[in-house]
mmCIF file of C-alpha atoms in Angstrom:
data_model
loop_
_atom_site.group_PDB
_atom_site.id
_atom_site.type_symbol
_atom_site.label_atom_id
_atom_site.label_comp_id
_atom_site.label_asym_id
_atom_site.label_seq_id
_atom_site.Cartn_x
_atom_site.Cartn_y
_atom_site.Cartn_z
ATOM 1 C CA UNK A 1 -46.083 17.971 115.857
ATOM 2 C CA UNK A 2 -42.332 17.591 117.128
ATOM 3 C CA UNK A 3 -41.651 14.719 114.833
ATOM 4 C CA UNK A 4 -42.730 16.720 111.906
ATOM 5 C CA UNK A 5 -40.710 19.502 112.958
ATOM 6 C CA UNK A 6 -37.586 17.104 113.165
ATOM 7 C CA UNK A 7 -38.212 15.626 109.894
ATOM 8 C CA UNK A 8 -38.526 19.333 108.398
ATOM 9 C CA UNK A 9 -34.950 20.088 109.950
ATOM 10 C CA UNK A 10 -33.441 16.871 108.868
ATOM 11 C CA UNK A 11 -34.246 17.380 105.453
ATOM 12 C CA UNK A 12 -33.312 21.247 105.493
ATOM 13 C CA UNK A 13 -29.927 20.192 107.393
ATOM 14 C CA UNK A 14 -29.074 17.188 105.084
ATOM 15 C CA UNK A 15 -30.269 19.078 101.986
ATOM 16 C CA UNK A 16 -29.023 18.332 98.419
ATOM 17 C CA UNK A 17 -25.489 17.829 97.848
ATOM 18 C CA UNK A 18 -23.028 17.907 94.869
ATOM 19 C CA UNK A 19 -19.406 17.495 94.114
ATOM 20 C CA UNK A 20 -18.375 18.929 90.639
ATOM 21 C CA UNK A 21 -15.004 18.516 89.161
ATOM 22 C CA UNK A 22 -14.141 19.991 85.501
ATOM 23 C CA UNK A 23 -11.274 19.360 83.389
ATOM 24 C CA UNK A 24 -10.848 23.043 82.305
ATOM 25 C CA UNK A 25 -11.571 26.431 84.061
ATOM 26 C CA UNK A 26 -15.094 26.991 82.965
ATOM 27 C CA UNK A 27 -18.056 27.430 84.971
ATOM 28 C CA UNK A 28 -20.222 23.977 85.515
ATOM 29 C CA UNK A 29 -22.443 23.416 82.804
ATOM 30 C CA UNK A 30 -26.244 23.287 83.464
ATOM 31 C CA UNK A 31 -26.573 20.825 80.299
ATOM 32 C CA UNK A 32 -27.991 17.539 80.409
ATOM 33 C CA UNK A 33 -25.281 15.019 81.246
ATOM 34 C CA UNK A 34 -24.111 12.306 78.649
ATOM 35 C CA UNK A 35 -24.235 9.623 81.172
ATOM 36 C CA UNK A 36 -26.143 9.572 84.843
ATOM 37 C CA UNK A 37 -26.491 6.618 87.137
ATOM 38 C CA UNK A 38 -27.702 5.835 90.759
ATOM 39 C CA UNK A 39 -25.217 3.703 92.905
ATOM 40 C CA UNK A 40 -26.267 2.312 96.061
ATOM 41 C CA UNK A 41 -24.190 2.459 99.289
ATOM 42 C CA UNK A 42 -25.222 1.111 102.601
ATOM 43 C CA UNK A 43 -24.627 1.854 106.702
ATOM 44 C CA UNK A 44 -24.075 5.895 106.106
ATOM 45 C CA UNK A 45 -22.159 5.469 102.950
ATOM 46 C CA UNK A 46 -19.607 2.982 104.786
ATOM 47 C CA UNK A 47 -20.608 -0.053 102.494
ATOM 48 C CA UNK A 48 -20.612 0.310 99.067
ATOM 49 C CA UNK A 49 -17.829 0.962 96.264
ATOM 50 C CA UNK A 50 -18.430 1.991 92.776
ATOM 51 C CA UNK A 51 -16.510 3.203 89.630
ATOM 52 C CA UNK A 52 -17.400 4.374 86.597
ATOM 53 C CA UNK A 53 -15.640 4.131 83.375
ATOM 54 C CA UNK A 54 -15.745 7.536 81.809
ATOM 55 C CA UNK A 55 -14.211 6.376 78.392
ATOM 56 C CA UNK A 56 -16.998 4.223 78.053
ATOM 57 C CA UNK A 57 -19.353 6.659 79.177
ATOM 58 C CA UNK A 58 -18.115 9.311 76.865
ATOM 59 C CA UNK A 59 -17.254 6.667 73.844
ATOM 60 C CA UNK A 60 -13.879 8.064 73.175
ATOM 61 C CA UNK A 61 -14.798 11.681 73.803
ATOM 62 C CA UNK A 62 -12.778 13.953 76.566
ATOM 63 C CA UNK A 63 -14.674 14.110 79.479
ATOM 64 C CA UNK A 64 -15.471 17.820 80.437
ATOM 65 C CA UNK A 65 -17.034 17.572 83.889
ATOM 66 C CA UNK A 66 -18.005 14.796 86.418
ATOM 67 C CA UNK A 67 -20.508 15.187 89.589
ATOM 68 C CA UNK A 68 -21.361 13.226 92.299
ATOM 69 C CA UNK A 69 -24.887 14.404 93.673
ATOM 70 C CA UNK A 70 -27.494 13.548 96.239
ATOM 71 C CA UNK A 71 -31.097 14.345 94.667
ATOM 72 C CA UNK A 72 -33.830 14.753 96.585
ATOM 73 C CA UNK A 73 -35.396 11.130 95.867
ATOM 74 C CA UNK A 74 -31.713 10.114 97.354
ATOM 75 C CA UNK A 75 -32.016 12.321 100.369
ATOM 76 C CA UNK A 76 -35.861 10.854 101.174
ATOM 77 C CA UNK A 77 -34.321 7.204 100.673
ATOM 78 C CA UNK A 78 -31.613 8.138 103.440
ATOM 79 C CA UNK A 79 -33.890 9.925 105.422
ATOM 80 C CA UNK A 80 -36.420 6.981 105.226
ATOM 81 C CA UNK A 81 -34.044 4.369 106.272
ATOM 82 C CA UNK A 82 -32.392 6.466 108.691
ATOM 83 C CA UNK A 83 -28.921 6.182 106.551
ATOM 84 C CA UNK A 84 -28.859 2.699 106.211
ATOM 85 C CA UNK A 85 -29.494 3.052 102.748
ATOM 86 C CA UNK A 86 -27.686 5.665 101.026
ATOM 87 C CA UNK A 87 -27.929 6.417 97.277
ATOM 88 C CA UNK A 88 -26.353 8.714 95.289
ATOM 89 C CA UNK A 89 -25.901 9.533 91.577
ATOM 90 C CA UNK A 90 -23.068 9.894 89.045
ATOM 91 C CA UNK A 91 -23.234 12.379 86.254
ATOM 92 C CA UNK A 92 -20.457 12.809 83.420
ATOM 93 C CA UNK A 93 -20.518 15.479 80.612
ATOM 94 C CA UNK A 94 -18.349 14.612 77.480
ATOM 95 C CA UNK A 95 -16.691 17.090 74.987
ATOM 96 C CA UNK A 96 -19.400 18.167 72.244
ATOM 97 C CA UNK A 97 -22.353 17.412 74.083
ATOM 98 C CA UNK A 98 -23.115 20.787 75.617
ATOM 99 C CA UNK A 99 -23.263 24.382 74.101
ATOM 100 C CA UNK A 100 -20.381 26.524 74.541
#
């Protein structure tokens, strides 16, 4: 019983997280991204360095929003491996890909 309670608390405390950056003053969009890919990090995020070429992802269009997010499956993988494996997802939105 105590182990289940600890796992539930860990999920609630860890939760999903995201960092969103916009190139304008508009609120963040809820439309599907033009680009999304998961990247692997190891040892509580200390090992693993990734970069995304936004020009290539948007195929010459201007970037409107960039987001780094920990999804529920990412969080479960992190909890299951005690942080040794920590995936995160990158999302990119391009100009003209979402409704105004």
